Amino acid sequence: MSEDDFWNLIADASERGKLSIQKLENCLERLPDEQIIEFDGHLIDRIDELDIDRCLKALQRNPAVEQSMSDDGLEYLLSGVISRGREVFEEVRRDASVLESGQWFEHEDLLHVASELIEAREDSPQTATSRRGTVSSPARVFSERYPVPPKDLETDFPADTFGWILADVQDASFPAIEELVYNGGSFAIYPESDSDSVRSAFAGPADAACEKLRSAIDFREIPGLVLNISITVGDQSYGPEVRPICSRNGPFDLRPGVAIGIDRRSLPKSESPELDILGASVVFDALEVYFAGHAQELAAISLLRGS
């Protein structure tokens, strides 16, 4: 899905500049899972393109906007800006001071529409097999790509000498063992899963993808040269917040990654073929989320998924 496609969906679901979530759901329901996830990725990217500090200061000068605004409230309001279409978004992106006057409303539903559609498909009777002919993933994939500054690579960097995908499986049935705090929020670390079969179900596909995708991946798109797939298994009510993944190998060094939450009760039995299928599906889902908007990488991932 391109950025133009994203904005066209917003426009098609709007009437007189007002977005209808029901119409948007109807538009998204016609799309495959991958494109719904890409839509969510575009939404997060558009929010990231806005100057949050300037937007907040401008809104605080607007007498029509509630001043005791939380971080979530600000995100909902910026989502509301995007819901009004490309022209309004571009105006705010160029000059946040336009938020100092007029009526601006939150649109929290827009932030959840993609994940709720995916979740509904997973819960439907038809998801015993997916459109790709594999067991449908009970995972919720969150499409935040984390704000890690890029690093320059040497021209002849030997990309075939390291493993660049890490699949980390954590068990949320235990208390968090550490909370890493950084300037944008925090990230809870749970104990490693004690199930060898569960860990290997995700590590195996990650290693295979790592080897087979080397020639197709532009490593300039992976700051730090590592992509961390954080998989947390928990109760049905558990869902990881979208938050940066921190490395304990340094002073709170941030790594790029994708956070995934899996309902323990929908996890296939250990050592079953379905568990291996789920592991591969989650790894490919995470790669597609991370490389959303990068055609060469997505094409290679799609070919590998179908092989």
Coordinates of N, CA, C and O in Angstrom, one line a residue, residues 59-197:
L59 N -1.8 23.7 20.4 CA -3.1 23.3 21.0 C -3.3 23.9 22.4 O -4.5 24.3 22.7
Q60 N -2.2 24.1 23.1 CA -2.4 24.7 24.4 C -2.7 26.2 24.4 O -3.2 26.7 25.4
R61 N -2.5 26.8 23.2 CA -2.9 28.2 23.0 C -4.3 28.3 22.4 O -4.8 29.4 22.2
N62 N -4.9 27.2 22.2 CA -6.3 27.2 21.6 C -7.3 27.1 22.7 O -7.4 26.1 23.4
P63 N -8.1 28.1 22.9 CA -9.1 28.1 24.0 C -10.2 27.1 23.8 O -10.9 26.8 24.8
A64 N -10.4 26.6 22.6 CA -11.4 25.6 22.4 C -11.0 24.1 22.7 O -11.8 23.2 22.7
V65 N -9.7 24.0 23.1 CA -9.2 22.6 23.3 C -8.9 22.5 24.8 O -8.3 23.4 25.4
E66 N -9.3 21.3 25.4 CA -9.0 21.1 26.8 C -7.5 21.1 27.0 O -6.7 20.4 26.3
Q67 N -7.1 21.8 28.1 CA -5.7 22.0 28.3 C -5.0 20.9 29.1 O -3.8 20.7 29.0
S68 N -5.7 20.2 29.9 CA -5.1 19.1 30.6 C -5.0 17.8 29.8 O -5.7 16.8 30.0
M69 N -4.2 17.9 28.8 CA -4.1 16.9 27.7 C -3.0 15.8 28.1 O -1.9 16.2 28.3
S70 N -3.4 14.6 28.1 CA -2.4 13.5 28.4 C -1.7 13.2 27.1 O -2.0 13.7 26.0
D71 N -0.6 12.3 27.2 CA 0.1 11.9 25.9 C -0.9 11.2 25.0 O -0.8 11.4 23.8
D72 N -1.7 10.3 25.6 CA -2.7 9.6 24.8 C -3.7 10.6 24.1 O -4.0 10.4 22.9
G73 N -4.1 11.6 24.9 CA -5.1 12.6 24.4 C -4.5 13.3 23.2 O -5.2 13.6 22.2
L74 N -3.2 13.6 23.3 CA -2.5 14.3 22.1 C -2.5 13.4 20.9 O -2.8 13.9 19.8
E75 N -2.2 12.1 21.1 CA -2.2 11.2 20.0 C -3.5 11.1 19.4 O -3.7 11.0 18.1
Y76 N -4.6 11.0 20.2 CA -6.0 10.9 19.7 C -6.3 12.2 18.9 O -7.0 12.1 17.8
L77 N -5.8 13.3 19.3 CA -6.1 14.6 18.6 C -5.4 14.7 17.3 O -5.9 15.1 16.3
L78 N -4.1 14.2 17.3 CA -3.4 14.2 16.0 C -4.0 13.2 15.1 O -3.9 13.4 13.8
S79 N -4.5 12.1 15.6 CA -5.2 11.2 14.8 C -6.5 11.9 14.2 O -6.8 11.6 13.0
G80 N -7.1 12.8 14.9 CA -8.2 13.5 14.4 C -7.8 14.4 13.3 O -8.6 14.7 12.3
V81 N -6.6 15.0 13.4 CA -6.1 15.8 12.3 C -6.0 15.0 11.0 O -6.4 15.4 9.9
I82 N -5.4 13.8 11.1 CA -5.3 12.9 9.9 C -6.7 12.5 9.4 O -6.9 12.4 8.2
S83 N -7.6 12.3 10.3 CA -9.0 11.9 9.9 C -9.6 12.9 9.0 O -10.6 12.6 8.2
R84 N -9.1 14.2 9.0 CA -9.7 15.2 8.2 C -9.2 15.3 6.8 O -9.5 16.2 6.0
G85 N -8.2 14.4 6.5 CA -7.7 14.3 5.1 C -6.4 14.9 4.9 O -5.8 15.5 5.7
R86 N -5.9 14.6 3.7 CA -4.5 14.9 3.3 C -4.2 16.4 3.4 O -3.2 16.9 3.8
E87 N -5.2 17.2 2.8 CA -4.9 18.6 2.7 C -4.8 19.3 4.1 O -3.9 20.1 4.4
V88 N -5.6 18.9 5.1 CA -5.5 19.4 6.4 C -4.3 18.9 7.1 O -3.5 19.7 7.8
F89 N -3.9 17.6 6.9 CA -2.7 17.1 7.5 C -1.5 17.9 7.0 O -0.6 18.2 7.8
E90 N -1.4 18.1 5.7 CA -0.2 18.8 5.1 C -0.2 20.2 5.6 O 1.0 20.7 5.9
E91 N -1.3 20.8 5.8 CA -1.3 22.2 6.4 C -0.7 22.2 7.8 O 0.1 23.1 8.1
V92 N -1.1 21.3 8.6 CA -0.6 21.2 10.0 C 0.8 20.8 10.0 O 1.6 21.3 10.8
R93 N 1.2 19.9 9.1 CA 2.6 19.5 9.0 C 3.5 20.7 8.7 O 4.6 20.8 9.2
R94 N 3.1 21.5 7.8 CA 3.9 22.7 7.4 C 3.9 23.7 8.5 O 5.0 24.4 8.7
D95 N 2.8 23.9 9.1 CA 2.7 25.0 10.1 C 1.8 24.6 11.2 O 0.5 24.7 11.1
A96 N 2.3 24.1 12.3 CA 1.5 23.7 13.5 C 0.7 24.8 14.1 O -0.3 24.5 14.8
S97 N 1.0 26.0 13.8 CA 0.3 27.1 14.5 C -1.2 27.2 14.0 O -2.0 27.9 14.7
V98 N -1.6 26.5 13.0 CA -3.0 26.5 12.6 C -3.8 25.8 13.6 O -5.1 26.0 13.7
L99 N -3.2 25.1 14.5 CA -4.0 24.4 15.6 C -4.3 25.3 16.7 O -5.0 25.0 17.7
E100 N -3.8 26.6 16.7 CA -4.1 27.5 17.7 C -5.5 28.0 17.7 O -6.0 28.6 18.7
S101 N -6.2 27.8 16.7 CA -7.6 28.3 16.6 C -8.5 27.3 15.9 O -8.0 26.3 15.3
G102 N -9.8 27.4 16.1 CA -10.7 26.5 15.5 C -11.0 25.3 16.4 O -10.4 25.1 17.4
Q103 N -11.9 24.4 15.9 CA -12.3 23.2 16.6 C -11.5 22.0 16.1 O -11.4 21.7 14.9
W104 N -10.8 21.3 17.1 CA -10.0 20.1 16.7 C -10.5 19.0 17.7 O -10.5 19.2 18.9
F105 N -10.8 17.9 17.1 CA -11.4 16.8 17.9 C -10.6 15.5 17.8 O -9.9 15.3 16.8
E106 N -10.6 14.8 18.9 CA -9.9 13.5 19.0 C -10.6 12.5 18.1 O -11.8 12.6 17.8
H107 N -9.8 11.5 17.6 CA -10.4 10.4 16.8 C -9.7 9.1 17.1 O -8.9 8.5 16.3
E108 N -9.9 8.7 18.4 CA -9.2 7.5 18.9 C -9.6 6.3 18.1 O -8.7 5.4 17.9
D109 N -10.8 6.2 17.6 CA -11.2 5.0 16.8 C -10.3 4.7 15.6 O -10.1 3.5 15.3
L110 N -9.8 5.8 15.0 CA -9.0 5.6 13.8 C -7.7 4.8 14.2 O -7.2 4.0 13.4
L111 N -7.2 5.0 15.4 CA -6.0 4.3 15.8 C -6.2 2.8 16.0 O -5.2 2.0 16.0
H112 N -7.4 2.4 16.2 CA -7.7 1.0 16.5 C -8.4 0.2 15.4 O -8.6 -1.0 15.5
V113 N -8.8 0.9 14.4 CA -9.6 0.2 13.3 C -8.9 -0.9 12.7 O -9.5 -2.0 12.5
A114 N -7.6 -0.8 12.4 CA -6.9 -1.9 11.7 C -6.7 -3.1 12.6 O -7.0 -4.2 12.2
S115 N -6.3 -2.9 13.8 CA -6.0 -4.0 14.7 C -7.3 -4.7 15.1 O -7.3 -5.9 15.2
E116 N -8.4 -4.0 15.2 CA -9.7 -4.6 15.5 C -10.2 -5.5 14.4 O -10.8 -6.5 14.6
L117 N -10.0 -5.0 13.1 CA -10.4 -5.8 12.0 C -9.6 -7.1 11.9 O -10.1 -8.2 11.6
I118 N -8.3 -7.0 12.1 CA -7.4 -8.2 12.1 C -7.9 -9.1 13.2 O -8.0 -10.4 13.0
E119 N -8.1 -8.6 14.4 CA -8.5 -9.4 15.5 C -9.8 -10.1 15.2 O -10.0 -11.3 15.5
A120 N -10.8 -9.4 14.6 CA -12.1 -10.0 14.3 C -11.9 -11.1 13.3 O -12.6 -12.2 13.4
R121 N -11.0 -11.0 12.3 CA -10.8 -12.1 11.4 C -10.2 -13.3 12.1 O -10.6 -14.4 11.7
E122 N -9.3 -13.1 13.0 CA -8.7 -14.2 13.7 C -9.7 -14.9 14.6 O -9.6 -16.1 14.8
D123 N -10.7 -14.2 15.1 CA -11.7 -14.8 15.9 C -12.9 -15.5 15.1 O -13.7 -16.2 15.7
S124 N -12.9 -15.2 13.8 CA -14.0 -15.8 13.0 C -13.8 -17.2 12.7 O -12.7 -17.8 12.7
P125 N -14.9 -18.0 12.5 CA -14.8 -19.4 12.2 C -14.0 -19.8 11.0 O -13.5 -20.9 10.8
Q126 N -13.8 -18.8 10.1 CA -13.1 -19.1 8.8 C -11.6 -19.0 8.9 O -10.9 -19.2 8.0
T127 N -11.1 -18.7 10.2 CA -9.6 -18.5 10.3 C -8.9 -19.8 10.7 O -7.8 -19.7 11.2
A128 N -9.5 -20.9 10.5 CA -8.7 -22.1 10.7 C -7.6 -22.2 9.7 O -6.5 -22.7 10.0
T129 N -7.8 -21.7 8.5 CA -6.7 -21.5 7.6 C -6.8 -20.1 7.0 O -7.9 -19.6 6.8
S130 N -5.7 -19.5 6.7 CA -5.7 -18.1 6.2 C -5.8 -18.1 4.7 O -5.7 -19.2 4.1
R131 N -5.8 -17.0 4.1 CA -5.8 -16.9 2.7 C -4.5 -17.4 2.0 O -4.5 -17.7 0.9
R132 N -3.5 -17.5 2.9 CA -2.2 -18.1 2.3 C -2.1 -19.6 2.5 O -1.1 -20.2 2.3
G133 N -3.2 -20.2 3.0 CA -3.2 -21.6 3.2 C -2.5 -22.1 4.5 O -2.2 -23.3 4.6
T134 N -2.3 -21.2 5.4 CA -1.6 -21.6 6.7 C -2.5 -21.3 7.8 O -3.5 -20.5 7.7
V135 N -2.2 -21.8 9.0 CA -3.0 -21.5 10.2 C -3.0 -20.0 10.5 O -1.9 -19.4 10.5
S136 N -4.1 -19.4 10.7 CA -4.2 -18.0 10.9 C -3.5 -17.6 12.2 O -3.7 -18.3 13.3
S137 N -2.7 -16.6 12.2 CA -2.0 -16.2 13.4 C -2.9 -15.6 14.5 O -3.7 -14.7 14.2
P138 N -2.8 -16.1 15.7 CA -3.6 -15.5 16.8 C -2.8 -14.3 17.4 O -3.1 -13.9 18.5
A139 N -1.9 -13.8 16.7 CA -1.1 -12.7 17.2 C -1.7 -11.3 16.8 O -2.3 -11.2 15.7
R140 N -1.4 -10.3 17.6 CA -1.7 -9.0 17.2 C -0.4 -8.3 17.0 O 0.4 -8.2 17.8
V141 N -0.2 -7.8 15.8 CA 1.0 -7.2 15.4 C 0.9 -5.7 15.4 O 0.0 -5.1 14.8
F142 N 1.7 -5.1 16.2 CA 1.6 -3.6 16.3 C 2.7 -3.0 15.5 O 3.9 -3.4 15.5
S143 N 2.3 -2.0 14.7 CA 3.2 -1.5 13.6 C 4.0 -0.3 13.9 O 4.5 0.4 13.0
E144 N 4.3 -0.1 15.2 CA 5.2 1.0 15.5 C 6.6 0.7 15.1 O 7.2 -0.4 15.4
R145 N 7.3 1.5 14.4 CA 8.7 1.4 14.0 C 9.5 2.4 14.9 O 9.2 3.6 14.9
Y146 N 10.4 1.9 15.6 CA 10.9 2.6 16.7 C 12.0 3.7 16.3 O 12.7 3.5 15.4
P147 N 12.0 4.8 17.0 CA 12.8 6.0 16.5 C 14.3 5.8 16.9 O 14.8 6.4 17.8
V148 N 14.9 4.9 16.1 CA 16.4 4.7 16.4 C 17.2 5.5 15.3 O 16.9 5.3 14.1
P149 N 18.1 6.3 15.7 CA 18.9 7.1 14.7 C 19.7 6.1 13.8 O 20.3 5.2 14.3
P150 N 19.7 6.4 12.5 CA 20.5 5.6 11.6 C 22.0 5.7 11.8 O 22.5 6.6 12.3
K151 N 22.7 4.6 11.4 CA 24.1 4.6 11.5 C 24.7 4.4 10.1 O 24.1 3.6 9.3
D152 N 25.7 5.1 9.8 CA 26.4 4.9 8.5 C 27.1 3.6 8.4 O 27.7 3.1 9.3
L153 N 26.9 2.9 7.2 CA 27.6 1.6 7.0 C 28.7 1.8 6.0 O 28.7 2.7 5.1
E154 N 29.7 1.0 6.2 CA 30.9 1.0 5.3 C 30.4 0.5 3.9 O 29.4 -0.3 3.8
T155 N 31.0 1.0 2.9 CA 30.5 0.6 1.5 C 30.5 -0.9 1.3 O 29.6 -1.4 0.7
D156 N 31.5 -1.6 1.8 CA 31.6 -3.0 1.6 C 31.3 -3.8 2.8 O 31.9 -4.8 3.1
F157 N 30.3 -3.3 3.6 CA 30.0 -4.0 4.9 C 29.5 -5.4 4.6 O 28.7 -5.7 3.7
P158 N 30.1 -6.4 5.3 CA 29.8 -7.8 5.0 C 28.5 -8.2 5.7 O 28.5 -8.8 6.8
A159 N 27.4 -8.0 5.0 CA 26.1 -8.3 5.5 C 25.8 -9.8 5.8 O 24.9 -10.1 6.5
D160 N 26.7 -10.6 5.2 CA 26.5 -12.1 5.4 C 27.2 -12.6 6.6 O 27.3 -13.8 6.8
T161 N 27.7 -11.7 7.5 CA 28.5 -12.2 8.6 C 27.8 -12.1 9.9 O 28.3 -12.4 11.0
F162 N 26.5 -11.7 9.9 CA 25.8 -11.5 11.2 C 24.4 -11.9 11.1 O 23.8 -11.9 10.0
G163 N 23.7 -12.3 12.2 CA 22.3 -12.5 12.2 C 21.6 -11.2 12.6 O 21.8 -10.6 13.6
W164 N 20.7 -10.7 11.7 CA 20.2 -9.4 11.8 C 18.7 -9.4 12.3 O 18.1 -8.4 12.6
I165 N 18.1 -10.7 12.5 CA 16.8 -10.8 13.0 C 16.9 -11.5 14.3 O 17.4 -12.6 14.4
L166 N 16.4 -10.9 15.4 CA 16.3 -11.6 16.7 C 14.8 -11.8 17.1 O 14.1 -10.8 17.1
A167 N 14.5 -13.0 17.4 CA 13.1 -13.3 17.9 C 13.2 -13.6 19.4 O 13.7 -14.6 19.8
D168 N 12.6 -12.7 20.2 CA 12.7 -12.9 21.6 C 11.3 -13.2 22.2 O 10.4 -12.4 22.0
V169 N 11.1 -14.4 22.8 CA 9.8 -14.8 23.3 C 9.8 -14.7 24.8 O 10.6 -15.3 25.5
Q170 N 8.9 -13.9 25.3 CA 8.7 -13.6 26.7 C 7.4 -14.2 27.3 O 6.5 -14.3 26.5
D171 N 7.4 -14.4 28.6 CA 6.2 -15.0 29.2 C 5.6 -14.0 30.2 O 6.2 -13.7 31.2
A172 N 4.5 -13.5 29.9 CA 3.8 -12.4 30.7 C 3.1 -13.0 31.8 O 2.4 -12.2 32.6
S173 N 3.1 -14.3 32.1 CA 2.4 -14.9 33.2 C 3.2 -14.6 34.5 O 2.7 -14.8 35.6
F174 N 4.5 -14.2 34.3 CA 5.3 -13.8 35.5 C 5.4 -12.3 35.6 O 5.2 -11.6 34.6
P175 N 5.7 -11.8 36.7 CA 5.9 -10.3 36.8 C 7.1 -9.9 36.0 O 8.0 -10.6 35.7
A176 N 7.0 -8.6 35.5 CA 8.1 -8.1 34.7 C 9.3 -8.0 35.6 O 9.3 -7.7 36.8
I177 N 10.5 -8.4 35.0 CA 11.7 -8.4 35.8 C 12.5 -7.1 35.7 O 13.4 -6.9 36.4
E178 N 12.1 -6.3 34.7 CA 12.8 -5.0 34.6 C 11.9 -4.1 33.8 O 11.2 -4.5 32.9
E179 N 12.0 -2.8 34.0 CA 11.4 -1.8 33.2 C 12.4 -0.8 32.8 O 13.0 -0.1 33.6
L180 N 12.6 -0.7 31.5 CA 13.6 0.2 30.9 C 12.9 1.5 30.6 O 11.9 1.5 29.9
V181 N 13.4 2.6 31.1 CA 12.8 3.9 30.9 C 13.7 4.7 30.0 O 15.0 4.7 30.2
Y182 N 13.2 5.4 29.0 CA 13.9 6.2 28.1 C 13.1 7.5 28.0 O 12.0 7.7 28.6
N183 N 13.6 8.4 27.1 CA 12.9 9.7 27.1 C 11.6 9.7 26.4 O 10.9 10.8 26.3
G184 N 11.2 8.6 25.8 CA 9.9 8.6 25.1 C 8.9 7.7 25.8 O 7.7 7.6 25.4
G185 N 9.2 7.0 26.9 CA 8.3 6.1 27.6 C 9.1 5.0 28.3 O 10.2 5.2 28.8
S186 N 8.5 3.8 28.4 CA 9.1 2.7 29.1 C 8.8 1.4 28.4 O 7.8 1.3 27.6
F187 N 9.5 0.4 28.7 CA 9.3 -0.9 28.1 C 9.6 -2.0 29.2 O 10.6 -2.0 29.8
A188 N 8.6 -2.8 29.4 CA 8.7 -3.9 30.5 C 9.3 -5.1 29.8 O 8.9 -5.6 28.7
I189 N 10.2 -5.7 30.5 CA 10.8 -7.0 30.1 C 10.4 -8.1 31.0 O 10.5 -8.0 32.2
Y190 N 9.8 -9.2 30.4 CA 9.3 -10.3 31.1 C 10.4 -11.5 31.0 O 11.2 -11.5 30.1
P191 N 10.3 -12.5 31.9 CA 11.2 -13.6 31.8 C 11.1 -14.3 30.4 O 10.0 -14.3 29.8
E192 N 12.1 -14.9 30.0 CA 12.1 -15.7 28.8 C 11.2 -16.9 28.9 O 11.1 -17.5 30.0
S193 N 10.5 -17.2 27.8 CA 9.6 -18.4 27.9 C 10.5 -19.6 28.2 O 11.6 -19.8 27.7
D194 N 9.9 -20.5 29.0 CA 10.7 -21.7 29.4 C 10.4 -22.9 28.5 O 10.8 -24.0 28.7
S195 N 9.6 -22.6 27.4 CA 9.3 -23.7 26.5 C 10.2 -23.7 25.3 O 10.2 -22.8 24.5
D196 N 11.0 -24.7 25.2 CA 12.0 -24.8 24.1 C 11.3 -24.9 22.8 O 11.7 -24.3 21.8
S197 N 10.2 -25.6 22.7 CA 9.5 -25.7 21.4 C 8.9 -24.4 21.0 O 8.8 -24.1 19.8

